[in-house]
Amino acid sequence: MITDVVAAHARTLPEEDFPAFVYDLGALRSHAKRIRSALSGPGAPEIFYAAKANPDAQILRTLEPFVDGIEVASGGELEHVRAILPSARIAWGGPGKTDAELKRALELDVERIHVESPHELTRLANLARAADREVDVLLRVNLAGDRAGAVLAMSGPFGMDPKLIESCHAILAASPWVRLRGIHAHLASGLDALALLRQAAEILEWARPWADKAGVEAPEFNLGGGMAVDYSDPNRQFDWMAFGQGLQELATPGEKLRIEPGRAVSVYAGWYITQAMDVKQAHDHWYAILRGGTHHFRTPVTKQHNQPFTVLPQKSSTELGITSQPVTLVGQLCTPKDVFARQVPVEQIRVGDVVAFAMAGAYAWNISHHDFLMHPKPTFHYLDIATP
Ligand SMILES: *Cc1c(COP(=O)(O)O)cnc(C)c1O
């Protein structure tokens, strides 16, 4: 399952570069291009890449030509993205924005602020007035409903439920310098195209009359991210064509749709490449101990799954190893949770062999607890070889 480009690079990695994150920017570019062309034409949504999936500077720069903007989820991401992409359109969402961060957002020309509560709206209105600035907002709604099939339902404290959001009318009426542009909703993650379209229809059915009643002209509806990726089968990818067609059917003239995908955009472009240091048996199970660990690449722990991988045999590998056996791949941490994959059958794995984990381009390095145990940091590599 590893691509030729990444396998070739993995073979040339010098010893001291392991473990390595390898980002295939050429592959990322073609993937982003396919997404863009599936979502183009009349009624097509704007695409804002959710930076929290992977805010690496080179990833952001590679994606910039294929997206309409970047969605940030914190003051830190806001500063980071503005520094790297000075002219990008930015939308900022997320609970718990401080006054200092909101002030910076006004200075840094954030195009849309997704407001999460009536209290936040009041604070933003006061800050904007004090700064003598107008500010454009979407109100984030939290609709109940059955998120069947979702990996993560964004219920709980995110946004405002349909009852609470009513109290925004009075705040907005008293703050004409806060311009309500529409509604934001990010309700679940891990939905396939059909489920996401059903959810989009549900959001629009609620949001259109609400925006109309609030007197919003040319309203915007941000339908969120959460496009599914399948870690058990990297080839089974989100159906962007079906999603694009379905959205086109849902769209009505005079309104603007927007989405903010993260994981499904960048996940396939990243690889975590490491090396087997030891192979041994304990209580009838075979283990391969790999350099690095889940303090670099936490995804398999947080998602409790087997990370897909390829073993690349090395000429220089030792005889110590196993053939045609299930193996558990672990890292160097002193915790039984440091597991990349459990009891996965392999043809062969020997000490010295390279192990390349796929789907390490989103919620990987940036969500990991790097300093735990003080092992060396990984190295980072950016491949930019044109792929068809
Ligand atoms: C995390 C997040 C996203 C992106 O979700 P993915 O599952 O990575 O597509 C989009 N919008 C909001 C508000 C988020 O919190």
Coordinates of N, CA, C and O and ligand atoms in Angstrom, one line a residue, residues 50 52 71 140 184 186 189 225-227 260-263 363, ligand 1:
A50 N -9.4 22.8 7.6 CA -9.4 22.9 9.1 C -7.9 22.7 9.5 O -7.4 21.5 9.6
K52 N -6.4 22.5 12.3 CA -6.0 21.7 13.4 C -5.7 20.2 13.0 O -5.1 19.5 13.7
E71 N -9.6 27.3 8.2 CA -10.4 27.4 9.4 C -9.4 27.2 10.6 O -8.7 26.2 10.6
R140 N -22.8 29.6 15.7 CA -22.6 28.2 15.7 C -23.8 27.5 16.4 O -24.0 27.7 17.5
H184 N -23.2 28.5 11.4 CA -22.2 27.5 11.3 C -22.6 26.3 12.0 O -23.3 26.4 13.1
H186 N -21.0 22.2 12.9 CA -20.0 21.1 12.8 C -20.5 20.1 13.8 O -20.2 20.2 15.0
S189 N -18.1 13.9 13.3 CA -17.0 13.6 12.3 C -17.0 12.1 12.0 O -17.6 11.3 12.8
G225 N -16.9 20.1 9.0 CA -16.0 19.1 8.4 C -16.5 17.7 8.8 O -17.7 17.5 8.8
G226 N -15.6 16.8 9.0 CA -15.9 15.5 9.5 C -16.1 14.4 8.5 O -16.6 13.4 8.7
M227 N -15.5 14.7 7.3 CA -15.6 13.7 6.2 C -14.8 12.4 6.6 O -13.7 12.5 7.1
E260 N -15.6 22.8 6.0 CA -14.3 22.9 6.5 C -13.7 21.6 6.9 O -13.5 21.2 8.1
P261 N -13.3 20.8 5.9 CA -12.7 19.5 6.1 C -11.2 19.6 6.6 O -10.5 20.5 6.2
G262 N -10.8 18.6 7.4 CA -9.4 18.6 7.9 C -8.8 17.2 7.5 O -8.1 17.1 6.6
R263 N -9.3 16.3 8.4 CA -8.6 14.9 8.3 C -8.6 14.3 6.9 O -7.6 13.9 6.4
Y363 N -4.0 14.8 12.5 CA -4.1 14.4 13.9 C -3.0 13.4 14.3 O -3.4 12.3 14.8
Ligands
LIG1 C1 -12.1 19.7 13.9 C2 -13.1 20.6 13.2 C3 -13.2 20.5 11.8 C4 -12.5 19.5 11.0 O1 -12.9 18.2 11.2 P1 -12.3 16.9 10.4 O2 -12.9 15.7 11.0 O3 -10.8 17.0 10.5 O4 -12.7 17.1 9.0 C5 -14.1 21.4 11.2 N1 -14.8 22.3 11.9 C6 -14.7 22.4 13.2 C7 -15.5 23.4 13.9 C8 -13.8 21.5 13.9 O5 -13.8 21.6 15.3

